[in-house]
Coordinates of C-alpha atoms (C1' of nucleotides) in Angstrom, one line a residue:
Chain A
M1 CA 32.4 20.6 93.1
E2 CA 31.1 23.5 95.2
K3 CA 27.5 23.6 96.4
S4 CA 26.7 26.7 94.3
E5 CA 27.8 25.0 91.2
I6 CA 25.8 21.9 91.9
V7 CA 22.7 24.1 92.4
A8 CA 23.3 25.6 89.0
V9 CA 23.6 22.1 87.4
L10 CA 20.3 21.0 89.0
E11 CA 18.6 24.1 87.8
E12 CA 19.9 23.6 84.3
I13 CA 18.8 20.0 84.3
A14 CA 15.3 21.2 85.1
V15 CA 15.3 23.6 82.1
L16 CA 16.7 21.0 79.8
L17 CA 14.0 18.4 80.8
D18 CA 11.4 21.1 80.2
L19 CA 12.7 21.6 76.7
K20 CA 12.5 17.9 76.1
G21 CA 8.9 17.9 77.2
E22 CA 9.5 15.7 80.3
N23 CA 7.0 15.1 83.1
P24 CA 6.4 18.5 84.7
F25 CA 6.6 17.0 88.2
K26 CA 9.9 15.5 87.5
I27 CA 11.1 18.9 86.4
R28 CA 9.8 20.4 89.6
A29 CA 11.6 17.9 91.7
Y30 CA 14.9 19.1 90.2
S31 CA 14.3 22.8 90.6
A32 CA 12.9 22.2 94.1
G33 CA 16.1 20.1 94.8
A34 CA 18.2 23.0 93.7
R35 CA 16.5 25.4 96.1
L36 CA 16.7 22.9 99.0
L37 CA 20.4 22.5 98.4
E38 CA 20.9 26.2 98.2
D39 CA 19.3 26.7 101.6
L40 CA 21.1 23.9 103.2
E41 CA 22.5 25.1 106.6
D42 CA 24.9 22.2 107.2
D43 CA 28.0 21.6 105.3
L44 CA 27.3 19.5 102.2
G45 CA 30.5 17.4 102.4
K46 CA 29.7 16.5 105.9
L47 CA 26.1 15.5 105.1
I48 CA 27.3 13.3 102.3
A49 CA 30.0 11.7 104.4
E50 CA 27.5 10.9 107.2
D51 CA 25.0 9.6 104.6
R52 CA 22.4 12.1 105.8
L53 CA 21.6 14.0 102.7
G54 CA 18.5 11.8 102.1
E55 CA 17.0 13.1 105.3
V56 CA 16.3 16.4 103.6
K57 CA 12.6 16.3 102.7
G58 CA 12.4 16.6 98.9
L59 CA 15.7 15.0 98.1
G60 CA 15.1 11.4 97.2
K61 CA 17.3 8.6 96.1
A62 CA 17.9 9.8 92.5
L63 CA 18.8 13.4 93.6
V64 CA 21.0 12.3 96.5
E65 CA 23.0 10.1 94.1
K66 CA 23.4 12.9 91.5
I67 CA 24.4 15.5 94.1
T68 CA 26.9 13.1 95.6
E69 CA 28.4 12.3 92.2
L70 CA 28.7 16.0 91.4
H71 CA 30.3 16.8 94.7
E72 CA 32.8 14.0 94.7
T73 CA 33.8 13.9 91.0
G74 CA 32.7 17.3 89.7
R75 CA 30.9 15.5 86.8
L76 CA 27.6 13.9 86.1
E77 CA 27.1 11.6 83.1
Y78 CA 23.3 12.0 83.2
Y79 CA 23.7 15.8 82.9
E80 CA 26.4 15.7 80.2
K81 CA 24.3 13.4 78.0
L82 CA 21.2 15.6 78.5
K83 CA 23.1 18.7 77.7
A84 CA 24.6 17.2 74.6
S85 CA 21.1 16.4 73.3
V86 CA 19.9 19.9 73.4
P87 CA 21.3 22.7 71.2
P88 CA 22.7 25.5 73.5
G89 CA 20.7 28.2 71.6
L90 CA 17.4 26.8 72.9
L91 CA 18.3 27.7 76.5
R92 CA 18.9 31.3 75.4
M93 CA 15.6 31.4 73.5
L94 CA 13.7 30.8 76.8
E95 CA 14.7 34.3 77.8
I96 CA 12.3 35.7 75.2
S97 CA 9.2 37.0 77.0
G98 CA 6.2 35.0 76.1
F99 CA 8.2 32.2 74.6
G100 CA 8.3 29.0 76.7
P101 CA 9.7 25.5 76.4
K102 CA 6.7 24.1 74.4
K103 CA 7.0 26.8 71.7
V104 CA 10.8 26.5 71.6
K105 CA 10.4 22.8 71.1
K106 CA 7.9 23.3 68.3
V107 CA 9.9 25.8 66.2
Y108 CA 13.0 23.7 66.7
E109 CA 11.4 20.4 65.6
A110 CA 9.4 22.0 62.7
L111 CA 11.8 24.6 61.4
G112 CA 15.2 23.7 62.8
V113 CA 15.3 27.0 64.7
D114 CA 18.1 26.7 67.3
S115 CA 19.0 30.2 68.2
I116 CA 17.5 33.7 68.8
E117 CA 19.1 34.8 65.5
S118 CA 17.6 31.9 63.4
L119 CA 14.2 32.5 65.2
R120 CA 14.3 36.2 64.1
A121 CA 15.1 35.1 60.5
A122 CA 12.2 32.6 60.6
C123 CA 9.8 35.2 61.8
E124 CA 10.9 37.7 59.2
A125 CA 10.4 35.1 56.5
G126 CA 6.9 34.4 57.8
K127 CA 7.6 30.7 58.4
V128 CA 6.6 30.7 62.1
S129 CA 3.0 31.9 61.5
E130 CA 2.5 28.9 59.2
L131 CA 3.0 26.4 62.0
P132 CA -0.1 25.0 63.7
G133 CA -0.8 26.8 67.0
F134 CA 1.1 29.8 65.8
G135 CA -0.3 32.8 63.9
A136 CA 0.6 36.2 62.6
K137 CA 0.2 37.9 66.0
T138 CA 2.6 35.4 67.6
E139 CA 5.1 36.3 64.9
T140 CA 5.0 40.0 65.4
N141 CA 5.0 39.6 69.2
L142 CA 8.1 37.4 69.0
L143 CA 10.0 40.0 66.9
R144 CA 9.1 42.7 69.4
A145 CA 10.1 40.5 72.4
I146 CA 13.5 39.8 70.8
E147 CA 14.0 43.5 70.3
N148 CA 13.1 44.2 73.9
L149 CA 15.4 41.4 75.1
E150 CA 18.3 43.0 73.4
K151 CA 17.4 46.5 74.4
Y152 CA 16.7 46.1 78.1
N153 CA 18.2 44.4 81.1
R154 CA 15.5 42.2 82.4
R155 CA 16.1 43.1 86.1
H156 CA 16.6 46.4 87.8
L157 CA 18.1 47.5 91.1
W158 CA 15.5 47.7 93.9
W159 CA 16.5 51.3 94.6
D160 CA 15.9 52.4 91.0
V161 CA 12.5 50.6 90.9
R162 CA 11.4 52.4 94.1
A163 CA 11.9 55.8 92.3
V164 CA 9.4 54.6 89.7
A165 CA 7.0 52.7 92.0
L166 CA 6.2 55.2 94.8
P167 CA 4.8 58.0 92.7
I168 CA 2.5 55.6 90.8
L169 CA 1.4 54.1 94.2
D170 CA 0.5 57.6 95.4
G171 CA -1.4 58.3 92.2
L172 CA -3.4 55.1 92.5
R173 CA -4.4 55.9 96.1
E174 CA -5.7 59.3 95.0
L175 CA -8.1 57.8 92.5
G176 CA -11.7 58.0 93.8
A177 CA -12.6 54.4 93.0
V178 CA -9.5 53.0 94.9
E179 CA -10.0 51.7 98.4
R180 CA -6.6 50.2 99.0
A181 CA -3.4 50.0 96.9
E182 CA 0.0 48.4 97.4
V183 CA 3.1 47.4 95.5
A184 CA 3.5 43.6 95.8
G185 CA 6.0 41.3 94.2
S186 CA 9.8 41.1 94.7
F187 CA 9.8 44.9 95.3
R188 CA 7.7 44.4 98.5
R189 CA 9.9 41.6 99.5
N190 CA 12.9 44.0 99.3
L191 CA 14.7 41.7 97.0
E192 CA 18.0 43.2 95.8
T193 CA 16.9 43.3 92.2
V194 CA 13.3 43.5 90.8
G195 CA 12.0 42.1 87.5
D196 CA 8.5 43.5 87.1
L197 CA 6.5 45.9 89.2
D198 CA 3.2 44.5 90.6
F199 CA 0.5 46.9 91.8
I200 CA -2.5 45.5 93.6
V201 CA -5.6 47.6 94.0
G202 CA -8.9 47.0 95.9
A203 CA -11.8 48.7 94.0
D204 CA -15.3 47.8 92.9
D205 CA -15.0 49.3 89.5
S206 CA -11.8 48.4 87.7
G207 CA -12.3 50.2 84.4
P208 CA -11.2 53.7 85.4
V209 CA -8.2 52.4 87.3
M210 CA -7.0 50.4 84.3
D211 CA -7.5 53.3 82.0
W212 CA -5.5 55.7 84.3
F213 CA -2.7 53.2 84.6
A214 CA -2.5 52.4 80.8
G215 CA -2.5 56.1 80.2
L216 CA 0.4 57.0 82.4
P217 CA 2.7 59.4 80.5
D218 CA 5.7 57.1 80.7
V219 CA 3.9 54.1 79.2
A220 CA 5.6 53.0 75.9
E221 CA 3.5 49.9 75.3
V222 CA 0.3 48.3 76.7
I223 CA 1.2 44.5 76.7
A224 CA -2.2 43.3 78.0
K225 CA -5.4 44.9 79.2
G226 CA -8.2 42.9 80.7
E227 CA -10.9 43.2 83.4
T228 CA -8.6 42.3 86.3
K229 CA -5.1 42.8 84.9
T230 CA -3.2 45.3 82.9
S231 CA 0.4 45.0 81.9
V232 CA 2.5 47.9 80.5
R233 CA 6.1 48.6 79.6
F234 CA 7.6 52.0 80.5
S235 CA 9.9 53.9 78.2
N236 CA 12.9 52.9 80.4
G237 CA 12.1 49.2 79.6
M238 CA 10.6 48.3 83.0
Q239 CA 7.4 46.3 83.0
A240 CA 4.6 46.8 85.4
D241 CA 1.4 44.9 86.1
L242 CA -1.7 46.3 87.7
R243 CA -4.3 44.0 89.2
V244 CA -7.7 45.2 90.5
V245 CA -9.7 43.0 92.8
P246 CA -12.9 43.6 94.8
P247 CA -12.0 45.1 98.2
A248 CA -13.1 41.9 100.0
Q249 CA -10.4 40.0 98.2
F250 CA -7.6 42.6 98.6
A251 CA -5.8 40.8 101.4
F252 CA -5.7 37.5 99.5
A253 CA -4.5 39.1 96.3
L254 CA -1.9 41.1 98.1
H255 CA -0.5 38.0 99.8
H256 CA -0.6 36.0 96.5
F257 CA 1.2 38.6 94.4
T258 CA 3.7 39.4 97.0
G259 CA 4.9 35.8 96.7
S260 CA 7.4 34.4 96.5
K261 CA 6.3 31.6 94.3
D262 CA 7.9 29.1 96.7
H263 CA 6.3 30.7 99.7
N264 CA 2.9 30.5 98.0
V265 CA 3.3 26.8 97.1
Q266 CA 4.0 26.1 100.8
M267 CA 1.1 28.2 102.0
R268 CA -1.3 26.3 99.6
Q269 CA 0.0 23.0 100.7
R270 CA -0.5 23.9 104.3
A271 CA -4.0 25.1 103.5
L272 CA -4.8 21.8 101.7
A273 CA -3.6 19.9 104.7
Q274 CA -6.0 21.8 106.9
G275 CA -9.0 21.3 104.6
Y276 CA -8.8 24.6 102.6
S277 CA -7.9 25.7 99.1
L278 CA -6.0 29.0 99.0
S279 CA -5.7 31.3 96.0
E280 CA -5.6 35.0 95.2
W281 CA -9.4 35.0 95.4
G282 CA -9.8 33.6 98.9
L283 CA -9.5 30.7 101.4
F284 CA -12.2 28.1 100.5
P285 CA -13.3 24.9 102.0
K286 CA -11.4 22.3 100.0
D287 CA -14.3 20.2 98.6
A288 CA -16.9 22.9 98.2
D289 CA -18.8 23.2 94.9
E290 CA -17.1 25.8 92.6
A291 CA -20.3 27.7 91.9
T292 CA -21.5 28.1 95.5
R293 CA -18.4 28.1 97.6
K294 CA -17.7 31.0 99.9
S295 CA -14.3 32.2 101.1
R296 CA -13.4 32.9 104.7
E297 CA -13.8 36.6 105.2
L298 CA -10.3 37.9 106.0
H299 CA -9.4 41.5 105.5
S300 CA -5.7 41.5 106.3
E301 CA -2.7 39.3 105.7
E302 CA -2.4 38.8 109.4
G303 CA -5.8 37.1 109.3
I304 CA -4.7 34.8 106.5
F305 CA -1.7 33.6 108.4
E306 CA -3.7 33.3 111.6
A307 CA -6.3 31.2 109.9
L308 CA -3.6 28.7 109.0
G309 CA -2.1 28.7 112.5
L310 CA 0.8 30.9 111.8
H311 CA 2.2 34.2 113.2
F312 CA 2.4 37.0 110.8
I313 CA 5.3 36.7 108.3
P314 CA 6.7 40.1 107.1
P315 CA 6.9 40.2 103.2
E316 CA 10.7 40.3 103.4
L317 CA 10.8 36.8 104.8
R318 CA 8.5 35.2 102.3
E319 CA 11.1 33.4 100.2
G320 CA 10.0 29.9 100.7
R321 CA 13.0 29.1 102.9
D322 CA 12.2 28.2 106.6
E323 CA 9.7 31.0 107.3
L324 CA 6.6 28.8 107.7
A325 CA 8.3 26.5 110.2
Y326 CA 9.6 29.5 112.1
A327 CA 6.2 31.3 112.1
E328 CA 4.5 28.2 113.4
E329 CA 6.8 28.1 116.5
N330 CA 7.7 31.7 117.1
R331 CA 6.4 35.2 116.9
V332 CA 8.6 36.9 114.3
P333 CA 10.7 39.6 116.2
R334 CA 10.6 43.3 115.6
L335 CA 12.9 43.6 112.6
I336 CA 15.4 46.4 112.2
E337 CA 14.1 49.7 110.7
P338 CA 15.8 52.6 109.1
G339 CA 15.1 54.7 112.2
D340 CA 17.2 52.4 114.4
I341 CA 20.4 53.6 112.7
R342 CA 22.6 56.0 114.7
G343 CA 25.7 56.2 112.5
A344 CA 27.9 54.4 110.0
F345 CA 31.6 53.6 109.5
H346 CA 32.4 53.2 105.8
N347 CA 32.3 56.7 104.2
H348 CA 34.5 58.6 101.8
T349 CA 35.5 62.3 101.5
T350 CA 37.2 64.5 98.9
A351 CA 40.5 63.3 100.4
S352 CA 40.1 60.2 98.2
D353 CA 37.3 59.6 95.7
G354 CA 34.4 61.2 97.6
K355 CA 32.5 64.3 96.4
D356 CA 32.1 66.1 99.7
T357 CA 34.5 67.3 102.4
L358 CA 34.9 65.8 105.8
E359 CA 33.0 68.6 107.4
D360 CA 30.1 68.4 104.9
M361 CA 29.8 64.7 105.4
A362 CA 29.7 65.3 109.2
R363 CA 27.0 67.9 108.9
A364 CA 24.9 65.6 106.6
A365 CA 25.1 62.8 109.2
A366 CA 23.9 65.2 111.9
A367 CA 21.0 66.3 109.6
L368 CA 20.0 62.6 109.5
G369 CA 19.9 62.6 113.3
W370 CA 23.0 60.4 113.6
E371 CA 25.2 60.5 116.6
Y372 CA 28.5 59.5 114.9
L373 CA 30.1 59.0 111.6
G374 CA 33.2 57.0 110.7
I375 CA 35.5 58.2 107.9
A376 CA 37.2 55.5 105.9
D377 CA 38.9 56.8 102.8
H378 CA 40.8 54.5 100.4
S379 CA 44.4 53.5 101.1
K380 CA 47.3 54.1 98.7
A381 CA 47.1 50.8 96.7
S382 CA 43.7 52.0 95.3
W383 CA 45.3 54.6 93.1
Q384 CA 42.3 54.6 90.8
A385 CA 40.3 55.9 93.8
R386 CA 43.0 58.4 94.7
G387 CA 43.8 56.4 97.8
L388 CA 45.6 58.3 100.7
Q389 CA 49.3 58.2 101.2
E390 CA 50.5 57.6 104.8
D391 CA 51.1 61.3 105.6
Q392 CA 47.7 62.2 104.2
L393 CA 46.0 59.7 106.5
R394 CA 47.9 61.2 109.5
E395 CA 46.7 64.6 108.5
Q396 CA 43.1 63.4 108.2
V397 CA 43.3 61.7 111.6
A398 CA 44.5 65.0 113.2
R399 CA 41.6 66.9 111.5
I400 CA 39.1 64.4 112.9
R401 CA 40.5 64.7 116.4
E402 CA 40.3 68.5 116.1
W403 CA 36.7 68.3 115.0
N404 CA 35.8 66.2 118.0
T405 CA 37.4 68.6 120.4
S406 CA 35.9 71.7 118.8
E407 CA 33.0 73.4 120.5
N408 CA 29.7 71.3 120.3
P409 CA 30.4 69.2 117.2
P410 CA 27.0 68.1 115.8
V411 CA 28.3 64.5 115.5
H412 CA 31.2 62.5 116.8
L413 CA 33.7 61.5 114.1
F414 CA 35.6 58.2 114.1
A415 CA 38.9 58.0 112.3
G416 CA 39.2 54.9 110.1
S417 CA 40.6 53.8 106.8
E418 CA 39.4 51.5 104.1
V419 CA 42.6 49.5 103.9
D420 CA 43.3 47.4 100.9
I421 CA 43.9 43.7 101.4
L422 CA 46.9 43.2 99.1
K423 CA 47.4 40.1 96.9
D424 CA 49.2 38.2 99.6
G425 CA 46.7 39.1 102.4
S426 CA 48.9 41.7 103.9
L427 CA 47.5 45.2 104.6
D428 CA 48.3 48.4 102.6
F429 CA 49.4 50.4 105.7
P430 CA 51.8 49.3 108.4
A431 CA 50.4 48.3 111.8
E432 CA 52.0 51.3 113.6
L433 CA 49.9 53.7 111.4
L434 CA 46.7 51.6 111.7
D435 CA 47.0 51.5 115.5
T436 CA 46.5 55.3 115.6
L437 CA 43.0 54.8 114.1
D438 CA 39.7 54.0 115.8
Y439 CA 38.9 51.1 113.4
V440 CA 39.7 49.8 109.9
V441 CA 37.6 48.5 107.1
L442 CA 39.4 45.7 105.3
S443 CA 38.5 45.5 101.6
V444 CA 39.7 43.8 98.4
H445 CA 40.1 46.2 95.4
V446 CA 43.3 45.2 93.8
S447 CA 44.2 41.8 92.2
M448 CA 40.5 40.8 92.1
T449 CA 40.8 38.5 89.2
G450 CA 42.8 35.4 88.5
M451 CA 42.6 33.9 92.0
D452 CA 40.7 30.8 92.7
E453 CA 38.2 30.5 95.5
K454 CA 40.6 29.0 98.0
A455 CA 43.4 31.4 97.3
M456 CA 41.1 34.4 97.7
T457 CA 39.6 33.0 100.9
D458 CA 43.1 32.4 102.3
R459 CA 44.1 35.9 101.4
I460 CA 41.1 37.5 103.1
I461 CA 41.5 35.3 106.2
R462 CA 45.1 36.3 106.6
A463 CA 44.0 39.9 106.6
L464 CA 41.3 39.1 109.3
E465 CA 44.0 37.5 111.4
T466 CA 46.4 40.5 111.3
P467 CA 47.0 41.5 114.9
L468 CA 46.0 45.2 115.3
K469 CA 45.1 47.3 118.3
C470 CA 42.1 48.8 116.6
R471 CA 38.9 47.0 115.7
K472 CA 38.5 45.4 112.2
M473 CA 35.5 45.3 109.9
L474 CA 35.4 43.3 106.6
G475 CA 34.1 45.4 103.7
H476 CA 32.0 44.2 100.8
V477 CA 32.9 40.6 101.2
T478 CA 32.5 39.3 97.6
G479 CA 33.1 42.5 95.6
R480 CA 30.0 41.9 93.5
L481 CA 28.3 44.6 91.5
L482 CA 24.7 43.6 91.0
L483 CA 23.6 43.2 87.3
R484 CA 27.2 44.1 86.3
R485 CA 29.7 41.7 87.6
E486 CA 29.8 38.6 89.7
G487 CA 31.9 38.8 92.9
Y488 CA 35.3 37.1 93.1
G489 CA 34.6 33.6 94.4
V490 CA 35.1 33.2 98.1
Q491 CA 34.3 30.4 100.5
I492 CA 31.8 32.3 102.6
P493 CA 31.5 29.7 105.5
R494 CA 35.3 29.9 106.1
I495 CA 35.2 33.7 106.0
I496 CA 32.4 33.7 108.5
D497 CA 34.2 31.3 110.9
A498 CA 37.4 33.4 110.6
A499 CA 35.5 36.7 111.3
A500 CA 33.9 35.1 114.3
G501 CA 37.1 33.7 115.6
N502 CA 39.0 37.0 115.3
D503 CA 36.3 39.3 116.5
V504 CA 36.0 41.0 113.2
A505 CA 32.7 42.6 112.3
I506 CA 31.3 41.9 108.8
E507 CA 29.9 44.7 106.7
L508 CA 26.6 44.7 105.0
N509 CA 27.5 47.1 102.3
A510 CA 24.3 49.1 101.7
H511 CA 25.1 50.5 98.3
P512 CA 22.2 49.4 96.1
R513 CA 24.5 47.9 93.6
R514 CA 26.4 45.9 96.2
L515 CA 24.3 44.7 99.2
D516 CA 27.2 42.5 100.0
L517 CA 27.4 40.3 102.1
D518 CA 24.3 38.8 100.5
W519 CA 21.3 38.4 102.9
R520 CA 21.2 34.7 102.3
H521 CA 24.4 34.2 104.4
W522 CA 23.6 36.4 107.3
R523 CA 21.6 34.0 109.6
R524 CA 24.6 31.7 109.6
A525 CA 27.0 34.6 110.3
L526 CA 24.9 35.9 113.2
E527 CA 24.5 32.4 114.7
K528 CA 28.2 32.1 114.7
G529 CA 28.4 35.3 116.7
V530 CA 29.6 37.7 114.0
T531 CA 28.7 41.4 114.5
C532 CA 26.9 43.0 111.5
V533 CA 27.6 46.6 110.6
I534 CA 25.5 48.2 107.9
N535 CA 27.6 50.8 105.9
P536 CA 26.4 53.1 103.1
D537 CA 29.9 53.2 101.4
A538 CA 28.9 56.9 100.8
H539 CA 30.9 58.9 98.3
S540 CA 28.9 62.0 98.9
A541 CA 26.7 63.6 101.6
T542 CA 23.5 62.5 99.9
G543 CA 25.0 59.0 99.6
L544 CA 24.5 58.5 103.4
A545 CA 20.8 57.9 102.6
L546 CA 21.7 54.7 100.8
L547 CA 21.9 53.1 104.2
E548 CA 18.2 52.4 104.0
A549 CA 18.8 49.9 101.2
G550 CA 21.1 48.0 103.5
V551 CA 18.5 48.1 106.3
R552 CA 15.9 46.6 103.9
I553 CA 18.3 43.8 103.1
A554 CA 19.0 43.2 106.8
R555 CA 15.3 42.7 107.3
K556 CA 15.4 39.9 104.8
A557 CA 17.9 38.2 107.0
R558 CA 15.4 38.6 109.9
M559 CA 17.9 40.9 111.7
E560 CA 16.9 42.6 114.9
P561 CA 18.2 46.0 116.0
H562 CA 20.5 44.5 118.6
E563 CA 22.3 42.4 116.0
V564 CA 23.6 45.5 114.2
L565 CA 26.5 47.5 115.5
N566 CA 25.4 50.9 114.2
T567 CA 22.0 50.8 116.0
R568 CA 24.0 51.3 119.2
N569 CA 24.4 54.8 120.8
L570 CA 27.7 56.6 120.9
A571 CA 28.8 55.4 124.3
E572 CA 28.1 51.8 123.4
V573 CA 29.9 52.0 120.1
R574 CA 32.9 53.6 121.8
A575 CA 32.9 50.7 124.2
W576 CA 32.8 48.2 121.3
L577 CA 35.7 50.0 119.7
G578 CA 37.6 49.8 123.0
L579 CA 37.9 53.6 123.3
Chain O
dG1 C1' 11.4 12.5 90.8
dC2 C1' 9.2 12.7 95.5
dC3 C1' 6.0 11.3 98.9
dG4 C1' 2.6 8.7 102.4
dT5 C1' -1.8 9.7 110.2
dT6 C1' -6.7 6.8 104.0
dT7 C1' -1.6 5.6 100.0
dT8 C1' 4.6 1.9 97.8
dC9 C1' 0.7 3.9 93.3
dG10 C1' -1.2 7.9 91.9
dG11 C1' -1.3 11.9 92.9
dC12 C1' 1.6 16.4 92.9
dC13 C1' -0.9 24.7 93.7
dC14 C1' -4.1 28.2 91.4
dG15 C1' -5.9 31.4 88.1
dA16 C1' -5.7 35.3 84.3
dC17 C1' -4.6 36.6 79.7
dT18 C1' -3.3 35.8 74.8
dG19 C1' -3.7 33.7 70.5
dT20 C1' -5.4 30.4 67.8
dT21 C1' -8.9 28.1 68.4
dT22 C1' -14.5 26.7 68.4
dT23 C1' -12.9 24.3 73.6
dC24 C1' -8.0 24.9 74.6
dA25 C1' -2.7 25.1 75.0
dG26 C1' 0.9 27.9 76.4
dT27 C1' 2.9 31.3 79.3
dC28 C1' 3.4 33.9 83.4
dG29 C1' 3.4 34.9 88.1

DNA sequence: GCCGTTTTCGGCCCGACTGTTTTCAGTCG
């Protein structure tokens, strides 16, 4: 069984144990084990073969045995028995907001409710409010939560959330009572999708800020409103929390609510080991009396990290992976920023499925201050995207050469093509034609389904190995569309090795719905010597701006400017392309 | 289920808000 599938099994075991009312620390061991496995750098098969899996801190005897059994046989009796003992509908019921494992267990045992549908019926019949610990309010809240669950996707694309968040942040900062305001949470960590928005405000008087927030024109429902926290749901379904803290506690609150949860747990454990207790309210001496204890006075996140012997960790890196160990040893480098970008290579025009002409795209790139722009329209197999025929590509190349030799072109254009990787791994255009280009972007668009992981990986690797005179880049590696469809399964480590071995750059597709290759794989790729190229996959002149979403994801992979091809200037890029 | 520079047993991160309760359990982040 593949590692990612084992991770999913461990996570499910944790949820199932939760539903059975098991020891919470046992549950945590399983979910922590899943995370550890997910972040494992070394090959799982190799670790098992060398009997070294137990060396990973957090994986004990029981987990090592279970992971090994899953990896070697694809099955786990413990898991199968556990799963059989819990009705499948109970898992889905956990997605209802405000409804956790304890309540699910109660309605199941008392009323036999085992699905969202039967829960709705039980609420409507007034049976739920009769249970001890439940009341009329719980019942109406449940009905509304079920309705919301069906109506809205629970997560949103980072890019879409930004459009909502920034105007509110500006509004908060303009309020008289507000000293400092930030957006925290997964939005601040630049995660590819965001669940809820978290606003943190430093102010002495919270009342007016809460009232302003709850009264925003787009608020459809006020879920909770207290002295320090207000939760609302906007009419588009997005939920947002506002927390107001005294200015002296702002840095602690900002750090806490930026998370991630795993990062916070590690920070607190580190604090405890150094004789402190860390929370959103401060950094306190561990054994101090509740009533009289005083926090260290720290007014920035930098100060909090420093107090615990760490270099500053940018929000993007706080995922509870290896950032604490890293920040203890090293100063975190200057991460890539949108302003470092000088061009991009994967862009479409009206020749295929783009909305703007070659010339309009070029002028838009110049307006962004870029030095160069690569044009890579679809190839003929992508008929649904009006892919170019061979003679059309030849014409486009001629037009690009003409642009470059015209008087003072505002940007240099590179001639490329987004060439389909066909089902057998061959390319959609003959090598003689591709050799007239400056580069090619190799992508899978056709025959995406019905191939297993190994076959798809072999297919892509064959394309990467195709001998060509021009440079190759691998486009959107997994083909995923966030919140819409999973990518086709591929063996990422093999793809990375093949890209490194054949001098192929890998694309970080910056389209907010793709962000593919996923940031979690990039350290490995860069350490293997793969060149990263961040591409907007623009289908219009305004689409070039999407590149920023890719840069934000690159930051999550701790990428520095020199690790990204399109931070280089025109001369350096020409040299890389062998021109 | 995991872990140990006081430990192989007894701990395991912290706090706000809601609803159903008279002191707290459950959920969330």
